[in-house]
XYZ file of C-alpha atoms in Angstrom:
750
model
C 0.000 0.000 0.000
C 1.247 3.523 -0.752
C 2.342 5.773 2.091
C -0.166 8.506 1.340
C -3.688 8.645 0.025
C -4.020 11.564 -2.409
C -7.262 10.413 -3.986
C -8.726 9.701 -0.589
C -7.904 13.093 0.836
C -9.222 14.857 -2.255
C -12.544 13.156 -1.688
C -12.467 14.279 1.920
C -12.430 17.923 0.821
C -15.802 17.460 -0.782
C -17.163 15.978 2.410
C -15.625 18.169 5.048
C -14.891 21.477 3.268
C -11.480 21.552 4.906
C -8.493 23.753 4.094
C -8.071 24.449 0.391
C -11.733 23.681 -0.287
C -13.351 26.813 1.204
C -15.225 29.394 -0.824
C -13.050 32.523 -0.957
C -15.990 34.613 0.261
C -16.733 32.455 3.278
C -14.958 34.785 5.673
C -12.935 31.941 7.146
C -9.309 30.980 6.755
C -6.731 28.718 8.264
C -6.450 31.294 11.009
C -10.001 30.566 12.117
C -11.669 33.878 11.267
C -10.949 37.541 11.913
C -9.677 37.129 15.491
C -5.868 37.467 15.241
C -5.137 36.469 18.850
C -3.452 33.082 19.032
C -5.839 30.495 20.461
C -4.623 28.492 23.470
C -2.527 25.390 23.170
C -4.240 22.165 24.218
C -2.636 19.402 26.270
C -5.028 16.458 26.285
C -4.048 13.715 28.756
C -5.821 10.350 28.751
C -5.109 7.649 31.316
C -6.192 4.081 30.698
C -8.670 2.062 32.760
C -8.904 4.559 35.632
C -12.498 5.307 36.594
C -13.659 7.990 38.977
C -13.316 5.472 41.835
C -9.529 5.985 41.741
C -9.385 9.733 42.334
C -9.304 11.617 45.589
C -9.976 14.848 43.680
C -13.478 13.523 42.997
C -14.053 12.370 46.557
C -13.191 8.706 46.063
C -10.036 6.598 45.972
C -10.872 3.932 48.538
C -9.634 3.612 52.107
C -6.081 4.533 51.065
C -6.293 6.761 47.972
C -3.459 7.002 45.517
C -1.259 10.048 46.029
C -1.972 12.050 42.882
C -0.647 15.494 43.750
C -0.134 16.541 40.120
C -3.619 15.542 39.020
C -5.053 17.138 42.160
C -3.221 20.386 41.409
C -4.722 20.544 37.916
C -8.147 19.690 39.331
C -7.847 22.485 41.894
C -6.716 24.934 39.225
C -9.587 24.097 36.917
C -13.088 22.687 36.735
C -13.948 19.174 37.872
C -16.756 17.587 35.886
C -18.284 15.191 38.405
C -20.761 13.500 36.100
C -18.858 12.369 32.997
C -19.613 9.200 31.065
C -17.409 7.283 28.672
C -17.961 4.125 26.676
C -17.022 0.942 28.603
C -13.851 0.084 26.628
C -11.020 2.026 25.068
C -11.488 2.239 21.279
C -15.153 3.341 21.302
C -14.403 6.098 23.811
C -11.219 7.251 22.121
C -12.968 7.479 18.769
C -15.604 9.726 20.366
C -12.907 12.138 21.565
C -11.875 12.908 18.017
C -15.101 12.277 16.064
C -17.824 13.463 18.441
C -20.101 10.576 17.394
C -21.533 7.636 19.290
C -20.264 4.138 18.432
C -23.426 3.060 16.614
C -22.701 5.785 14.053
C -19.044 4.954 13.328
C -19.122 1.193 14.092
C -16.195 1.342 16.533
C -18.260 -0.694 18.953
C -15.632 -2.364 21.128
C -11.881 -2.419 21.667
C -10.235 -2.998 18.291
C -8.328 -6.265 17.963
C -6.355 -7.777 15.117
C -9.222 -9.714 13.549
C -11.586 -6.717 13.374
C -12.360 -5.383 9.916
C -11.525 -1.839 8.827
C -15.244 -1.045 9.084
C -14.854 -1.076 12.884
C -11.776 1.149 12.884
C -11.753 4.946 12.700
C -12.296 5.866 9.072
C -9.963 8.186 7.129
C -13.118 9.799 5.742
C -14.214 11.122 9.126
C -13.759 14.666 10.376
C -11.243 14.335 13.200
C -10.232 16.963 15.741
C -6.652 17.368 14.407
C -7.988 17.957 10.887
C -10.558 20.450 12.082
C -8.102 22.395 14.257
C -5.424 22.413 11.566
C -7.626 23.628 8.749
C -9.828 26.034 10.673
C -7.426 27.447 13.276
C -3.876 26.667 12.133
C -2.986 24.172 14.870
C -0.186 21.650 14.644
C -0.877 18.382 16.400
C 0.761 15.310 17.831
C -0.447 12.032 19.258
C 1.898 10.242 21.645
C 1.409 6.928 23.408
C -1.789 4.912 23.204
C -4.992 5.921 21.452
C -6.074 2.630 19.806
C -8.113 4.044 16.929
C -7.044 1.421 14.388
C -5.836 -2.150 14.321
C -2.229 -3.201 14.660
C 0.119 -5.091 12.392
C -0.881 -8.270 14.230
C -3.575 -8.372 11.569
C -2.306 -6.422 8.535
C -4.999 -7.860 6.282
C -7.553 -5.868 8.293
C -5.354 -2.808 8.854
C -5.528 -0.892 5.568
C -3.902 2.374 6.680
C -0.806 0.548 7.872
C 1.847 2.194 9.996
C 0.858 5.632 8.679
C -2.641 5.378 10.143
C -2.392 8.313 12.535
C -1.011 10.594 9.833
C -3.898 9.654 7.562
C -6.341 10.441 10.388
C -4.952 13.965 10.691
C -2.054 14.109 13.136
C 1.131 15.899 12.066
C 3.258 13.702 14.307
C 2.666 10.351 15.966
C 4.862 8.342 18.312
C 3.047 5.513 19.975
C 1.478 2.116 19.538
C -1.068 0.795 17.093
C -1.890 -2.071 19.428
C -4.232 -1.467 22.328
C -2.182 -2.533 25.337
C 1.283 -3.504 26.486
C 2.366 -6.979 25.471
C 2.167 -9.797 28.034
C 4.846 -9.908 30.705
C 7.929 -11.929 29.772
C 8.152 -14.334 32.691
C 11.455 -15.746 31.402
C 13.272 -12.478 32.087
C 14.581 -12.360 28.526
C 15.448 -16.036 28.336
C 17.132 -16.236 31.731
C 14.750 -18.854 33.158
C 11.839 -21.106 32.132
C 8.418 -19.650 31.338
C 6.507 -18.665 34.473
C 9.553 -18.059 36.685
C 9.388 -14.276 37.015
C 5.784 -13.103 37.302
C 6.759 -9.415 37.123
C 9.025 -9.773 34.104
C 12.171 -9.162 36.130
C 14.312 -11.103 38.587
C 13.104 -10.267 42.117
C 15.420 -9.999 45.087
C 15.569 -12.749 47.683
C 13.290 -10.882 50.084
C 10.508 -11.204 47.513
C 11.344 -14.720 46.334
C 13.911 -16.759 48.239
C 13.797 -19.540 45.645
C 14.150 -17.641 42.347
C 15.364 -14.232 43.520
C 18.851 -12.758 43.370
C 20.586 -9.867 45.148
C 23.375 -9.333 42.631
C 24.183 -9.957 38.992
C 25.138 -8.423 35.639
C 22.733 -6.176 33.726
C 23.140 -6.461 29.944
C 21.892 -3.387 28.040
C 20.472 -3.363 24.530
C 23.095 -0.898 23.269
C 25.936 -3.342 24.032
C 26.895 -1.897 27.399
C 26.475 -3.579 30.781
C 26.297 -2.803 34.496
C 27.657 -4.838 37.388
C 24.957 -4.735 40.078
C 26.537 -6.194 43.210
C 25.985 -3.355 45.686
C 22.705 -3.640 47.607
C 22.931 -0.030 48.774
C 22.980 1.167 45.167
C 20.780 -1.584 43.750
C 18.482 -2.967 46.501
C 16.355 -4.609 43.799
C 18.915 -5.200 41.052
C 16.716 -7.275 38.746
C 14.058 -4.585 38.636
C 16.648 -1.812 38.329
C 18.094 -3.572 35.308
C 14.718 -3.728 33.555
C 14.177 -0.040 34.356
C 17.433 0.671 32.505
C 16.106 -1.309 29.532
C 18.351 -4.272 30.242
C 18.223 -7.999 30.897
C 19.553 -9.332 34.194
C 21.846 -12.332 34.609
C 21.235 -13.285 38.253
C 24.203 -13.999 40.538
C 26.700 -13.420 37.751
C 29.804 -11.454 38.730
C 31.497 -10.744 35.381
C 30.450 -9.802 31.853
C 30.331 -12.634 29.295
C 29.943 -12.396 25.508
C 28.534 -15.909 25.520
C 25.914 -15.007 28.106
C 24.908 -11.891 26.163
C 24.337 -13.978 23.047
C 21.985 -16.227 25.020
C 19.714 -13.382 26.126
C 16.728 -12.388 23.988
C 16.130 -8.652 23.662
C 13.476 -9.184 20.980
C 10.816 -10.438 23.403
C 8.279 -7.869 24.575
C 7.921 -7.436 28.334
C 4.792 -5.610 29.469
C 5.414 -1.979 30.399
C 9.173 -2.221 29.977
C 9.137 -2.563 26.195
C 6.908 -1.427 23.371
C 6.726 -1.500 19.611
C 6.761 2.197 18.795
C 5.386 3.425 15.485
C 6.570 6.911 14.578
C 5.010 9.071 11.842
C 7.435 11.954 11.363
C 6.196 15.327 10.188
C 8.319 15.018 7.015
C 6.403 11.901 5.948
C 8.856 9.255 7.147
C 7.603 6.251 9.105
C 9.765 4.453 11.620
C 9.291 1.368 13.800
C 11.183 0.843 17.054
C 11.046 -2.810 18.021
C 11.757 -4.358 21.406
C 15.503 -4.820 20.800
C 15.961 -1.107 19.999
C 17.314 0.739 23.066
C 14.885 3.594 22.296
C 11.952 1.212 22.808
C 13.127 -0.075 26.189
C 12.412 1.373 29.614
C 9.227 2.093 31.517
C 6.446 3.132 29.139
C 5.088 5.966 31.288
C 8.533 7.571 31.344
C 9.097 7.144 27.607
C 5.630 8.505 26.812
C 6.387 11.588 28.898
C 9.865 12.038 27.410
C 8.483 12.082 23.878
C 5.726 14.512 24.855
C 8.256 16.915 26.379
C 10.497 16.658 23.319
C 7.653 17.354 20.876
C 6.460 20.438 22.749
C 10.019 21.804 22.917
C 10.659 21.171 19.226
C 7.321 22.683 18.201
C 7.974 25.847 20.202
C 11.443 26.143 18.668
C 10.480 25.427 15.069
C 7.050 27.056 14.939
C 6.975 29.806 17.565
C 3.556 31.364 18.009
C 1.773 28.461 16.308
C -0.952 26.917 18.482
C -0.548 23.237 19.155
C -2.570 20.309 20.451
C -0.837 17.342 22.018
C -2.879 14.227 22.797
C -0.947 12.097 25.275
C -2.322 8.624 25.915
C -0.717 6.918 28.872
C -0.805 3.111 28.694
C -1.357 2.732 32.439
C -3.440 1.351 34.167
C -4.187 -1.198 31.452
C -3.289 -4.847 32.063
C -0.820 -6.410 32.454
C -0.288 -4.887 35.883
C 3.451 -4.523 36.368
C 5.339 -2.584 39.058
C 6.702 0.812 37.972
C 10.126 2.155 38.956
C 10.240 2.930 42.660
C 11.760 6.351 41.885
C 8.402 7.466 40.461
C 6.535 6.803 43.696
C 5.880 9.017 46.727
C 6.139 6.241 49.319
C 9.268 5.681 51.426
C 8.453 1.929 51.442
C 8.280 1.704 47.652
C 10.950 -0.994 47.454
C 9.012 -3.176 49.867
C 5.578 -2.509 48.399
C 6.771 -3.464 44.929
C 8.413 -6.730 45.796
C 6.801 -8.687 43.007
C 3.669 -9.809 41.202
C 3.142 -13.440 42.142
C 1.738 -15.243 45.159
C 5.064 -15.613 47.055
C 5.619 -11.870 46.927
C 2.012 -11.142 47.894
C 2.267 -13.457 50.890
C 5.479 -11.736 51.898
C 3.672 -8.401 51.712
C 1.063 -9.764 54.091
C 3.801 -10.891 56.495
C 5.262 -7.392 56.438
C 1.857 -5.836 57.104
C 1.786 -3.992 53.770
C -1.405 -5.707 52.574
C -4.310 -7.125 54.545
C -3.639 -10.862 55.065
C -7.390 -11.539 55.172
C -7.660 -10.582 51.509
C -6.753 -12.872 48.647
C -3.018 -12.386 48.247
C -2.913 -12.127 44.461
C -5.885 -9.760 44.361
C -4.357 -7.521 47.026
C -1.073 -7.490 45.147
C -2.781 -6.503 41.899
C -4.524 -3.605 43.624
C -1.247 -2.466 45.164
C 0.531 -2.571 41.804
C -2.312 -0.713 40.050
C -2.245 2.040 42.668
C 1.487 2.468 42.225
C 1.064 2.582 38.457
C -1.371 5.484 38.873
C 1.040 7.259 41.210
C 3.794 6.792 38.620
C 1.558 8.385 35.965
C 0.908 11.289 38.332
C 4.645 11.753 38.882
C 5.257 11.900 35.156
C 2.359 14.293 34.549
C 4.015 16.602 37.077
C 7.359 16.291 35.290
C 5.705 17.050 31.957
C 3.904 20.137 33.265
C 6.933 21.571 35.070
C 9.452 20.862 32.303
C 7.246 22.561 29.696
C 6.370 25.526 31.934
C 2.666 24.683 32.003
C 3.026 24.468 35.775
C 5.675 25.377 38.311
C 6.988 23.579 41.372
C 6.747 25.707 44.516
C 9.254 25.649 47.372
C 7.029 23.330 49.396
C 6.977 20.825 46.530
C 3.426 21.507 45.439
C 2.481 22.118 41.831
C 0.833 25.304 40.588
C -0.710 25.682 37.155
C 0.770 28.543 35.121
C -2.009 30.423 33.276
C 0.616 32.424 31.381
C 1.504 29.249 29.494
C -1.638 29.837 27.405
C -2.263 26.116 27.550
C -5.520 24.375 28.375
C -5.003 21.064 30.157
C -7.747 18.454 29.700
C -7.458 15.296 31.789
C -9.705 12.231 31.551
C -9.789 8.435 31.281
C -11.074 6.184 28.530
C -13.348 4.009 30.695
C -13.855 2.662 34.172
C -11.315 0.714 36.176
C -10.633 -2.928 35.357
C -12.061 -5.396 37.850
C -9.014 -6.238 40.064
C -8.176 -2.564 40.663
C -11.617 -1.125 41.504
C -11.788 0.843 44.770
C -14.638 0.462 47.226
C -17.489 1.300 47.448
C -17.552 0.813 43.661
C -18.474 -2.607 42.326
C -15.512 -4.579 40.867
C -17.803 -7.097 39.176
C -19.570 -4.284 37.274
C -16.536 -2.359 36.069
C -14.639 -1.890 32.783
C -16.443 -3.646 29.947
C -19.866 -3.079 31.490
C -22.332 -0.203 31.282
C -22.637 0.074 35.038
C -21.327 3.114 36.885
C -17.974 1.508 37.694
C -17.492 0.906 33.962
C -18.453 4.259 32.436
C -18.075 6.947 35.120
C -14.741 8.684 34.558
C -12.885 11.791 35.735
C -12.779 14.934 33.615
C -10.771 18.032 34.543
C -10.204 21.184 32.490
C -7.715 23.868 33.567
C -6.717 26.876 31.535
C -6.171 30.629 31.379
C -8.865 32.977 32.624
C -10.197 33.452 29.105
C -11.181 29.780 29.118
C -11.782 28.907 32.793
C -13.666 31.348 34.998
C -13.685 30.831 38.799
C -11.476 27.728 38.984
C -11.474 25.086 41.727
C -15.138 24.189 41.380
C -17.325 21.246 40.436
C -19.815 20.935 37.593
C -22.560 18.453 38.508
C -24.175 18.295 35.064
C -23.917 15.353 32.677
C -21.065 15.346 30.163
C -20.308 12.650 27.596
C -16.866 11.936 26.206
C -18.220 12.744 22.750
C -18.523 16.309 24.072
C -14.742 16.680 24.123
C -14.930 17.077 20.343
C -16.953 20.242 20.976
C -14.649 21.355 23.781
C -11.566 21.211 21.558
C -13.407 23.080 18.818
C -14.562 25.718 21.311
C -11.090 26.193 22.797
C -9.709 26.760 19.295
C -12.395 29.371 18.603
C -14.054 27.414 15.804
C -17.756 28.126 15.532
C -20.292 25.353 15.167
C -21.286 26.848 11.821
C -17.909 25.756 10.427
C -18.833 22.090 10.774
C -20.064 20.215 7.694
C -23.812 19.678 7.704
C -23.395 16.114 6.466
C -21.818 14.915 9.716
C -24.294 13.976 12.431
C -22.526 14.839 15.674
C -23.561 13.769 19.150
C -21.158 16.161 20.883
C -22.709 18.912 22.990
C -21.010 22.162 24.107
C -18.759 22.172 27.169
C -17.168 25.634 27.252
C -20.264 27.359 28.709
C -19.639 25.396 31.906
C -16.095 26.783 32.009
C -16.948 30.426 31.446
C -20.245 30.565 33.328
C -20.101 28.933 36.786
C -23.891 28.901 37.113
C -24.680 27.626 33.631
C -27.649 25.304 33.524
C -27.446 21.713 32.327
C -26.933 21.304 28.580
C -27.652 17.583 28.452
C -30.938 16.096 29.651
C -29.662 12.559 29.229
C -26.385 10.687 28.907
C -25.641 7.657 26.758
C -23.155 4.811 26.563
C -22.985 1.563 24.635
C -20.837 -1.429 23.864
C -21.339 -3.717 20.918
C -19.579 -6.244 18.728
C -17.103 -5.112 16.108
C -17.255 -6.356 12.532
C -14.692 -9.149 12.441
C -13.187 -11.494 9.916
C -13.570 -14.362 12.378
C -14.821 -14.405 15.978
C -12.110 -14.525 18.602
C -11.803 -17.749 20.619
C -13.541 -17.890 24.001
C -11.943 -16.594 27.193
C -13.533 -16.989 30.641
C -12.986 -14.217 33.210
C -13.624 -16.028 36.508
C -13.783 -12.875 38.642
C -16.687 -11.582 36.556
C -18.172 -15.049 35.908
C -18.363 -14.283 32.202
C -17.160 -15.717 28.896
C -16.025 -13.299 26.183
C -15.072 -13.675 22.523
C -12.932 -10.557 22.250
C -9.253 -11.478 22.678
C -7.569 -13.059 19.633
C -4.493 -14.301 21.532
C -4.072 -16.472 24.609
C -1.628 -14.076 26.255
C -4.089 -11.194 26.028
C -6.810 -13.320 27.626
C -4.510 -14.312 30.460
C -3.386 -10.713 31.001
C -7.047 -9.939 31.713
C -7.010 -12.610 34.464
C -8.805 -14.916 32.047
C -8.784 -18.648 31.275
C -8.140 -19.425 27.604
C -10.510 -21.917 26.009
C -9.117 -21.390 22.520
C -6.494 -23.538 20.759
C -3.801 -24.710 23.144
C -5.750 -23.709 26.234
C -7.436 -25.667 28.987
C -9.641 -27.481 26.463
C -6.754 -28.951 24.493
C -4.967 -28.314 21.226
C -8.081 -27.501 19.208
C -9.917 -25.538 21.878
C -13.459 -24.265 21.402
C -14.853 -21.745 18.945
C -17.640 -20.266 21.078
C -18.722 -19.504 24.618
C -21.711 -21.804 24.112
C -19.281 -24.684 23.539
C -17.388 -23.639 26.661
C -20.528 -23.902 28.785
C -21.356 -27.311 27.325
C -17.856 -28.432 28.268
C -18.040 -26.961 31.762
C -21.347 -28.705 32.425
C -19.878 -31.991 31.189
C -17.033 -31.513 33.682
C -19.418 -30.863 36.574
C -18.694 -27.116 36.570
C -21.241 -24.326 36.573
C -21.836 -22.493 33.278
C -20.772 -18.863 33.064
C -22.628 -15.881 31.664
C -22.094 -14.901 28.044
C -20.773 -11.422 27.444
C -23.523 -9.315 25.843
C -23.644 -9.033 22.063
C -24.809 -5.457 22.543
C -25.571 -3.291 25.557
C -26.769 0.289 25.752
C -27.763 2.666 28.507
C -29.464 6.009 28.897
C -29.769 8.027 32.075
C -31.380 11.218 33.262
C -30.582 13.184 36.399
C -31.757 10.460 38.802
C -32.445 7.199 36.949
C -30.639 4.879 34.561
C -31.921 2.295 32.090
C -29.658 -0.532 30.892
C -30.649 -2.652 27.889
C -28.727 -5.878 27.243
C -28.816 -8.343 24.337
C -27.270 -11.782 24.950
C -27.117 -14.911 22.853
C -29.280 -17.767 24.107
C -27.296 -20.902 23.289
C -30.337 -23.184 23.348
C -32.221 -21.255 20.671
C -29.302 -19.500 18.946
C -31.209 -16.215 19.208
C -30.516 -12.968 20.998
C -32.582 -12.294 24.117
C -33.103 -8.697 25.234
C -33.474 -7.653 28.851
C -33.720 -4.364 30.736
C -32.519 -3.151 34.099
C -33.505 0.074 35.845
C -31.676 1.873 38.650
C -31.748 4.989 40.771
C -28.258 6.539 40.848
C -26.435 9.640 42.051
C -22.916 11.063 42.280
C -22.601 11.555 46.027
C -18.980 11.576 47.287
C -20.246 10.108 50.576
C -20.097 6.276 50.439
C -23.130 6.111 52.721
C -25.352 8.042 50.305
C -23.759 7.066 46.989
C -26.279 5.200 44.819
C -24.723 2.740 42.386
C -26.305 0.298 39.968
C -25.500 -2.847 41.921
C -27.199 -6.106 41.027
C -29.452 -6.006 44.094
C -30.594 -2.456 43.280
C -32.325 -3.258 39.979
C -35.800 -1.743 40.299
C -37.091 -4.097 37.580
C -35.868 -7.274 39.262
C -38.887 -9.552 39.537
C -41.162 -6.767 38.290
C -42.727 -5.454 35.133
C -42.538 -1.734 34.358
C -46.165 -1.178 35.357
C -45.298 -2.345 38.883
C -42.890 0.549 39.412
C -43.947 3.594 41.397
C -45.565 6.432 39.489
C -42.351 8.463 39.564
C -40.273 5.492 38.462
C -42.688 4.711 35.638
C -42.413 8.261 34.318
C -38.622 8.110 34.217
C -38.583 4.564 32.857
C -40.936 5.391 29.989
C -38.964 8.486 29.020
C -35.645 6.641 29.093
C -36.946 3.558 27.281
C -38.487 5.603 24.483
C -35.461 7.880 24.338
C -33.015 4.993 24.048
C -35.071 3.329 21.312
C -35.351 6.570 19.346
C -31.654 7.355 19.720
C -30.474 3.983 18.449
C -32.914 4.183 15.540
C -31.553 7.575 14.537
C -28.748 6.261 12.346
C -30.019 4.129 9.511
C -27.836 2.024 7.233
C -26.807 3.432 3.876
C -25.675 0.441 1.782
C -22.856 1.312 -0.586
C -21.868 4.544 1.192
C -18.252 3.828 2.098
C -17.168 7.383 2.915
C -20.083 7.989 5.283
C -21.323 11.172 3.611
C -24.908 9.915 3.508
C -24.961 9.514 -0.280
C -24.131 6.768 -2.761
C -22.579 8.443 -5.771
C -19.675 8.441 -8.204
C -17.230 9.292 -5.393
C -18.000 5.949 -3.802
C -17.075 4.144 -6.988
C -13.827 6.122 -7.238
C -12.876 5.297 -3.680
C -13.904 1.671 -4.067
C -11.488 1.454 -7.004
C -8.705 2.887 -4.827
C -9.101 0.238 -2.131
C -9.704 -2.597 -4.603
C -6.480 -1.786 -6.496
C -3.762 -4.345 -5.593
C -1.198 -1.526 -5.524
C -3.247 0.532 -3.064
C -5.613 -1.075 -0.605
C -4.823 -4.498 -1.998
C -8.436 -5.618 -2.298
C -8.533 -6.601 1.374
C -10.543 -5.142 4.238
C -11.363 -1.445 3.829
C -14.174 1.022 4.396
C -15.375 0.059 0.914
C -15.785 -3.563 1.906
C -19.446 -2.632 2.096
C -20.681 -6.228 2.316
C -18.380 -6.925 5.299
C -16.737 -10.084 3.968
C -13.149 -8.937 4.530
C -12.488 -8.206 0.857
C -12.864 -5.094 -1.284
C -13.874 -6.665 -4.557
C -16.438 -6.657 -7.350
C -19.197 -7.756 -4.981
C -18.788 -4.427 -3.192
C -18.808 -2.517 -6.480
C -22.020 -4.283 -7.435
C -23.635 -3.226 -4.157
C -22.571 0.389 -4.695
C -23.956 0.390 -8.228
C -27.220 -1.180 -7.051
C -27.735 1.721 -4.640
C -26.331 4.460 -6.854
C -28.077 7.800 -6.413
C -29.561 7.113 -2.984
C -29.504 10.092 -0.610
C -29.767 8.525 2.842
C -29.937 11.908 4.559
C -33.186 12.648 2.755
C -34.914 9.551 4.160
């Protein structure tokens, strides 16, 4: 496939009326109108799998909240949105940030994996935030870290934009990952020991593991250098210190050996301490940094921050006065949970609290009184590691803000936002916390991947200069959806709603009025979230998540399933070499083995709420009839920071349990009817338009031109693309026939 898409982008001009396609009398330009004042810069920070339950700034955080001084400082300098909803998994939410549309409109319905078709990846035909800000207000943009808007090269046949995907979606610079999470932890330590020896991906010390640990050794670095780590005062945890340096540790060795170096494997990925970086340079070059490259080794949160700092510095030097938007997606707290460097943590006992990841280390933590021995050791250890990962992110956010001058460090060590930086900081998460890391009183069984409050209720903070944020250090109680960030970015850049193309049906509502007017009334009457099933070439094999008592068909690889604390029932798993191809087969097997069946993950789930009540609608496959069965749940909820008055949608709080809607109270019936009708109408508001590959609501000659582009073996290669309109994984004559059969249809006029 070619590295750029000239025909594709030309077609986009017709759809989006972007730069170079405006009428000369429109009164608009790349400068965004007649206002000559430079709009603010935008620093958009997204953490992964960290719901509102994690954050003290929102009144939660459990019995021992994470110390998040940097995030707290931004929250105190800005506006805290206490009632923000996301989608339940990463890709659907992250697409809403930059498209402003719900998943049922763009078909990014769940986290994108390697077997998902292009039709469930963010389309190059969509109007994205970086395109809009570039062409209407002159912004330059970068995306660093994780955003997971397309597939990865694990499945190149379904990944038509290739390594240049982020450039084609509008970013001037990209340095990050096209996969959705860190790779599984390398429990061999780089080939040092058999599989399963080192649960954290590094050699622990003997305090953590008397059997497999080591207190000295040689650290081999990827650049050919090495370190002798035989001083416990300098290296109290030498195996972990070596991994933090990007190296591989030879335990209890005392001298360097060329033979030993040749035996170590730097090519194996190791959770948060390696990554396959894809870089789209501004000059059009693409670069891949694989695990053996020294630049790809080290703790991800640190590397993500380093590259963000470098890009801001280079942009200021090369393009002074040009407004910029940096989207920084931290990988943490996504599984696999892996201890961060102790130097990033605020605790004096960091070395002890990060002994390891497996049961021996967790039991040792209980002996030392660091975790509650009455809790399950592994579960307690996972929660401890997740909390430290969040504290490491907070440390690096502080370093980013201070190094770039967006904040300053006061003499007492506290952080203070610098309004003179002319930079708006937006902080949020992509979805709720994953089950093992959920903080009480939130429900760990109804967390990430579900539409319950623990799965969709996320933090949102906006801090900025006085022109953007009036009366900081306050809360907004009104409902906000993550689609609304599309509007927020547009509003910050000074781009009027009238500059948006009429053909795009946006779900984003305004946010800036809440920032400038402290008493502004609610803009949204309802809030929405959903999770569905992506269009896939083949269903993923089944994976059972015991903690949630559910079987999913989402993860294409065994390691990914196991990183989610799952049991793999696919090929090579607990069911043998062939494995099973469905969750229904898994339940048949479990019953035959005398085990209880597990629930099937919903095929589709959607929810709508108003100020006080929430309706959840779930569609699950019934294995006996091979049909989908719909059910509804109805809850009273609130956002109280007091655990005693907080109302969550727990299983025992379903107002429809054992009832029909007409058995609800009069008040409940009124809310139920409004939400049920509203949810039905909303989901019916986006009809199919067969043959319309560029999503402009029409089937016309442009669709045939673009079909030809993707069907060409020298371009799209005839494989999966947005013009695979019959969803068979190929862009071929069958798709052309469907386009021609619907030629001339105007779906917007229906």
